[in-house]
XYZ file of C-alpha atoms in Angstrom:
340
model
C 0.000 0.000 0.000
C 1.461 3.174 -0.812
C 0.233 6.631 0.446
C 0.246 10.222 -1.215
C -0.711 12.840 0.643
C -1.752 15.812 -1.461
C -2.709 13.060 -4.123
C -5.487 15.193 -5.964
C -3.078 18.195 -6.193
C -0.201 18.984 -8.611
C 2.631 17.034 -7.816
C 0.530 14.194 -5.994
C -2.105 13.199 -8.783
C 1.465 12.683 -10.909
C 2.752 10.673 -8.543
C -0.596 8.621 -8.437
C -0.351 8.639 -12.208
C 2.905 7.398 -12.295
C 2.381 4.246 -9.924
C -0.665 3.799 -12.321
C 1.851 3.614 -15.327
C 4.111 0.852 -13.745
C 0.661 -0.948 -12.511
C 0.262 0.005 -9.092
C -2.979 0.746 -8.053
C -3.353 0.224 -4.152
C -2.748 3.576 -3.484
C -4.611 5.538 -1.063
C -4.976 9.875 -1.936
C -5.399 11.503 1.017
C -6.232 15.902 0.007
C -9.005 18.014 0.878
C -11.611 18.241 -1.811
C -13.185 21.437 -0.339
C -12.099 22.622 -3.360
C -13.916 20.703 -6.187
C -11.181 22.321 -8.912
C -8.923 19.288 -7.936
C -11.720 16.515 -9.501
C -10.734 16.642 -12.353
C -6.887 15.967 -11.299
C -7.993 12.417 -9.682
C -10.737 11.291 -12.160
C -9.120 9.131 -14.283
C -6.922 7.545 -12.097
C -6.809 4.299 -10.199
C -6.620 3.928 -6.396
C -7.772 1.566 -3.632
C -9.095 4.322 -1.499
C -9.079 8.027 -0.325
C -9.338 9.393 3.094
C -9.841 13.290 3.903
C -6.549 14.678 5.435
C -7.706 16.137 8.495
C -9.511 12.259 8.931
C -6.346 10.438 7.780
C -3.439 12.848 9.803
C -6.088 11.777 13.557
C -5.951 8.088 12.215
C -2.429 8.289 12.038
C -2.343 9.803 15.538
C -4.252 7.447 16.873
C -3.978 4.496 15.194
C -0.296 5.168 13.484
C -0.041 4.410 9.466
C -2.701 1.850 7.601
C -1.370 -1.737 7.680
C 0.942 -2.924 5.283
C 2.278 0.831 4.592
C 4.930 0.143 1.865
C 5.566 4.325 1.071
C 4.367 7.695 1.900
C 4.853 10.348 -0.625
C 4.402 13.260 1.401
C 2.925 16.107 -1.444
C 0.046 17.856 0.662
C 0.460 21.396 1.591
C -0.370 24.772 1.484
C 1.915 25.872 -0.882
C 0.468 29.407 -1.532
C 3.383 31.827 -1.273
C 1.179 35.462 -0.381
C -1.067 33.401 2.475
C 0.561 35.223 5.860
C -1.456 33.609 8.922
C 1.207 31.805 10.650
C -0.505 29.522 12.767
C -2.267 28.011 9.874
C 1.042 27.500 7.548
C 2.801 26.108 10.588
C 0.014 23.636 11.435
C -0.577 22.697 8.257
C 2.706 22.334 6.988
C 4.789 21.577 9.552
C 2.684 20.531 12.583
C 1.004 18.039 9.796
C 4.307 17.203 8.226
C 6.059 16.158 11.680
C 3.336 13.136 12.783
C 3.243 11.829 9.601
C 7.362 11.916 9.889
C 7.119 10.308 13.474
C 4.779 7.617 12.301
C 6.716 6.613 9.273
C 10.133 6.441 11.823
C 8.148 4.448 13.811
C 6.995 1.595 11.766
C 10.223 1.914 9.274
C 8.317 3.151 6.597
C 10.084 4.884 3.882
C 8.856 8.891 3.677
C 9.705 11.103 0.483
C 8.447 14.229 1.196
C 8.289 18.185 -0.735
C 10.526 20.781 0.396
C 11.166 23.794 -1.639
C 13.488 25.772 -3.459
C 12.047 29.239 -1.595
C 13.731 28.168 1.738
C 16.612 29.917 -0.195
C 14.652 33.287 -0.549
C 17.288 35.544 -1.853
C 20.546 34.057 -1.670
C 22.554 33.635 -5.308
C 24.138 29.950 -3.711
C 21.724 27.272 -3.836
C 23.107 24.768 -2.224
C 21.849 22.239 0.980
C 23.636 24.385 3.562
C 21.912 26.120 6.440
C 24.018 29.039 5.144
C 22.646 29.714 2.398
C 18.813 29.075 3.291
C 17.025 32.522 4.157
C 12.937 32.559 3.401
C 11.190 35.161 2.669
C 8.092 33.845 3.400
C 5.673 31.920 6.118
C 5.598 29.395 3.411
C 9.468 29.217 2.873
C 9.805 28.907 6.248
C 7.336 25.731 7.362
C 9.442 24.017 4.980
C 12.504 25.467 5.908
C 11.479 23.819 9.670
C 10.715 20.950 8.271
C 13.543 20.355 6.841
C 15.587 21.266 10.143
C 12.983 19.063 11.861
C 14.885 16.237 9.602
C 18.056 16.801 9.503
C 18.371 16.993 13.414
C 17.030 13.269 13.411
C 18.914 12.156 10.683
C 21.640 9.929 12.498
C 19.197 8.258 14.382
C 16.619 7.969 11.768
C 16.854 4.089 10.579
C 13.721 4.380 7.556
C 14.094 5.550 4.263
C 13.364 9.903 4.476
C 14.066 12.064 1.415
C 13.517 15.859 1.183
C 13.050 17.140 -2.615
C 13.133 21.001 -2.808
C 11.188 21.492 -6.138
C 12.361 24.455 -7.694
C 9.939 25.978 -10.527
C 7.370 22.808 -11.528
C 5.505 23.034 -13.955
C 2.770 20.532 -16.482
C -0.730 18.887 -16.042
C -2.878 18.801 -13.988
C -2.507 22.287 -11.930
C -5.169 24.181 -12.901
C -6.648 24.019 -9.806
C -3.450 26.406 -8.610
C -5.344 29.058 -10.088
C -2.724 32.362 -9.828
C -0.173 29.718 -7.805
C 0.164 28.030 -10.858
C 3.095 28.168 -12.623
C 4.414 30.869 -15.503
C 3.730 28.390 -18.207
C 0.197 27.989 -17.558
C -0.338 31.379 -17.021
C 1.400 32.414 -19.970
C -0.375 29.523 -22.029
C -3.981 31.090 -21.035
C -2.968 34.449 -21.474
C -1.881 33.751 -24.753
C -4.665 32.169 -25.901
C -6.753 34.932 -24.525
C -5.306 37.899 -26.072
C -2.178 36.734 -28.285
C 0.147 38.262 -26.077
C 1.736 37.536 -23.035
C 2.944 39.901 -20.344
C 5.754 38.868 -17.844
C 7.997 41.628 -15.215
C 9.775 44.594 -16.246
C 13.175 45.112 -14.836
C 13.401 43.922 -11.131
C 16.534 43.220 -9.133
C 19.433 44.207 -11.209
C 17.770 42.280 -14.224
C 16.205 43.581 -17.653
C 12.761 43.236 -18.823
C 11.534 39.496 -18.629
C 15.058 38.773 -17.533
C 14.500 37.563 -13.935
C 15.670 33.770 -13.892
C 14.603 30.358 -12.998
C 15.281 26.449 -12.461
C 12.279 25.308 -14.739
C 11.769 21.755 -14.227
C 9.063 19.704 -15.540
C 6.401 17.600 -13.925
C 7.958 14.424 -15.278
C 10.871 15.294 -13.779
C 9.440 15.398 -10.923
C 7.571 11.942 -10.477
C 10.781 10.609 -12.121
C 12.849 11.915 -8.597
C 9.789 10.353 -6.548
C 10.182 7.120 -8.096
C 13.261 6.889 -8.213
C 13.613 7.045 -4.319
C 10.723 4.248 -4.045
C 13.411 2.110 -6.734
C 16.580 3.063 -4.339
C 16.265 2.375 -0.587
C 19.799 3.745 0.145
C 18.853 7.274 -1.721
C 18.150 9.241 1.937
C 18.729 12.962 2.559
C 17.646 16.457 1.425
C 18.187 17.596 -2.336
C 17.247 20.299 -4.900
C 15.209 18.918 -7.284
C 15.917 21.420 -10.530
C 17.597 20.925 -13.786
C 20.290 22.586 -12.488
C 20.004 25.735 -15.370
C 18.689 29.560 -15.045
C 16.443 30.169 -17.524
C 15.061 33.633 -18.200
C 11.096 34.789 -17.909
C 11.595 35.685 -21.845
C 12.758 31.768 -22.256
C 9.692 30.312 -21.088
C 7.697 33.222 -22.430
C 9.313 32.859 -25.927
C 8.828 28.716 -25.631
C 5.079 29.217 -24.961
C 4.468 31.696 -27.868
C 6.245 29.686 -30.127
C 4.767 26.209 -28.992
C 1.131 27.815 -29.503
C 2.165 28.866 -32.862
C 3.935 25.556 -34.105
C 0.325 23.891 -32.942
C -1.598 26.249 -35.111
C 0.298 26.258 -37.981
C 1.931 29.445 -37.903
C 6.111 29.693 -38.130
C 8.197 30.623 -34.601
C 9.420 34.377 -34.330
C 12.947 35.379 -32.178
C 12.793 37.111 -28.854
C 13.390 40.392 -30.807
C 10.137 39.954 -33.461
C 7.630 38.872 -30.526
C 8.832 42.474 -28.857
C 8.671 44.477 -31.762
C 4.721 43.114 -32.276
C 3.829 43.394 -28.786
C 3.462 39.408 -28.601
C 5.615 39.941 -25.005
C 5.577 43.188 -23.505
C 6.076 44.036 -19.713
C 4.766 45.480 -17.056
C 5.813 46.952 -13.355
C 6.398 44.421 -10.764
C 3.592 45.128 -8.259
C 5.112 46.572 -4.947
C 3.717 44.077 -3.086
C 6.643 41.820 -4.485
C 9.294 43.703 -3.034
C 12.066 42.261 -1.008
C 9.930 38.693 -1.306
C 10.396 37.680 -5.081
C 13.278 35.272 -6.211
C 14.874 37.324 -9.149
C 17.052 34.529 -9.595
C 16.919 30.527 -8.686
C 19.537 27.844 -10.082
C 19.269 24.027 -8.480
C 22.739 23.100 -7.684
C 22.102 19.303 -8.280
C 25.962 17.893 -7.419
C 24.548 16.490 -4.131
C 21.531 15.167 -6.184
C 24.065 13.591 -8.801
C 26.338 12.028 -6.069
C 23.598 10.233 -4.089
C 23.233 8.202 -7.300
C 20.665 10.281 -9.865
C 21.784 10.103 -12.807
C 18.597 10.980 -15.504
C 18.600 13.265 -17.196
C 16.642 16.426 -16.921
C 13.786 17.448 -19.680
C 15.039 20.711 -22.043
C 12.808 23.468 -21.187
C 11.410 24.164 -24.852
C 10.632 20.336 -25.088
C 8.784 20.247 -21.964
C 6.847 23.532 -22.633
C 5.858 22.227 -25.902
C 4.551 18.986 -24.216
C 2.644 21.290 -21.699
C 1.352 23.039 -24.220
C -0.557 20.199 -26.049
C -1.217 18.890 -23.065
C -3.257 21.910 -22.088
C -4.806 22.100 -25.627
C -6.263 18.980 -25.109
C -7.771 19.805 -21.500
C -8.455 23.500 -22.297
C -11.047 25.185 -19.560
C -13.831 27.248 -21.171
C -13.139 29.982 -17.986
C -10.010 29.184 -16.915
C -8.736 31.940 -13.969
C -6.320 34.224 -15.098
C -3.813 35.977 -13.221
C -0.362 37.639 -14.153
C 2.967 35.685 -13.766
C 4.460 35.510 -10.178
């Protein structure tokens, strides 16, 4: 039996879809479906049974983990950046987080968990160092705790626990995200909508549409997950990124031009889709200030000497997968919001 917690959200229905891919169905998707946007995420897949997370984290308490536990992918959370109540982040994230870490320790139960790439905030090293991790946010810093919460135990720990800070994910099934999902979306709808796209003007010592990111895609992602289920011995906390800065005008750029390829039309340089207005900028809103990353970059040499050795999807390739991935499951009234 294997358990993923957030399993109707982003990351967690892809994990559920990729134990469905190598036949594994006796899965139980623990969420919240308070929100009805996530339906969709869990509809066509296959699992033995699902169990409310406020039910499932007092079973757990009471009761400890579900016989015959093999795995728990760890996804849920509250992983909306501009929420500020504390108390909630902190008992939802971490509070949450910690018994289902104490119960898997107990019983020997490998746990693969999501940290995050934002526990960096604004440092320009991004490396697994306590040095170099400075969040900017209540967010950042549930997982940030989290992640101390670990390492602290980690000598004594004898079960399977990986971290994976997830840098910039994005690919199916996130609409339900609405303006938390990710710049490719966004830009994809926006797009569609108007046949532009807008991204940030200059911010942070970079141009317009210049800020950076580690990009990784979906796929990557479950491949990481997996991978720890397929390697006992892989323990510890790593970036999960493709270990490459890609600029706002990249991703921008690879959505404009995957649209067109799909309708017919012939790709245009950086410099044409400025000159016509296809990208065009706009102020970063002050509410931004002093808690945007300008600039993130996975370094992935602890990732790569741990033992994982696949390689990471290009970012135009997995854009233009996105992108006819989401023109197959377009939303009449999808919700819009500009890039963050």
């Amino acid at each position: 039996m294997y358990i993923v917690t957030g399993g109707a959200g982003f990351v967690g229905s892809n994990i559920v879809a990729g134990l469905n891919d190598r036949g594994v169905s006796n899965v139980i998707v623990v969420d919240d479906l308070e929100d009805r946007a996530k339906v969709s995420n869990i509809i066509d897949l296959e699992f033995s049974d699902y169990l409310d997370k406020s039910q499932f984290l007092k079973d757990v308490i009471k009761n400890g983990l579900p016989h015959q536990t093999r795995m728990v992918f760890h996804q849920g959370a509250c992983s909306d950046t501009t929420v500020t109540d504390g108390h909630f982040m902190m008992e939802n994230n971490f509070s949450y987080s910690k018994h289902l870490y104490e119960a898997c320790r107990s019983c020997d139960v490998p746990f693969v968990y999501a940290s995050s790439a934002s526990v960096y905030g604004e440092s320009k090293v991004f490396e697994e160092l306590s040095e170099y991790e400075n969040p900017l946010n209540v967010y950042a810093l549930s997982k940030l705790i989290f992640d101390r919460y670990v390492r602290v135990r980690e000598a004594s720990c004898t079960n399977q626990v990986v971290g994976l800070r997830y840098f910039n994910v994005y690919g199916a099934r996130e609409q339900h995200k609405a303006h938390m999902a990710s710049v490719a979306y966004q830009l994809f709808y926006q797009y569609q909508a108007t046949g532009q796209v807008r991204l940030f003007g200059a911010s942070g010592g970079y141009g317009d549409g210049e800020q950076r990111r580690d990009f990784v895609s979906i796929e990557d992602v479950v491949s990481a997950n997996l991978f720890c289920m397929d390697h006992p011995d892989f323990k510890g906390i790593f970036n999960l990124g493709t270990g490459v800065s890609r600029s706002f005008n990249d991703i921008g750029l690879a959505v404009v031009n995957s649209c067109r390829t799909v309708s017919g039309s012939k790709p245009l340089s950086l410099e044409e889709c400025q000159t016509q207005e296809i990208i065009s900028y706009f102020d970063m809103p002050a509410s931004l200030t002093g808690k945007y990353q300008d600039f993130t970059q996975a370094d992935v040499g602890r990732l790569r000497e741990a033992g994982y050795d696949r390689n990471f999807t290009a970012l135009e390739a997995g854009v233009r997968r996105y992108v006819d991935w989401l023109g197959q499951h377009m939303r009449s009234d999808p919700s819009q919001s500009d890039p963050t």
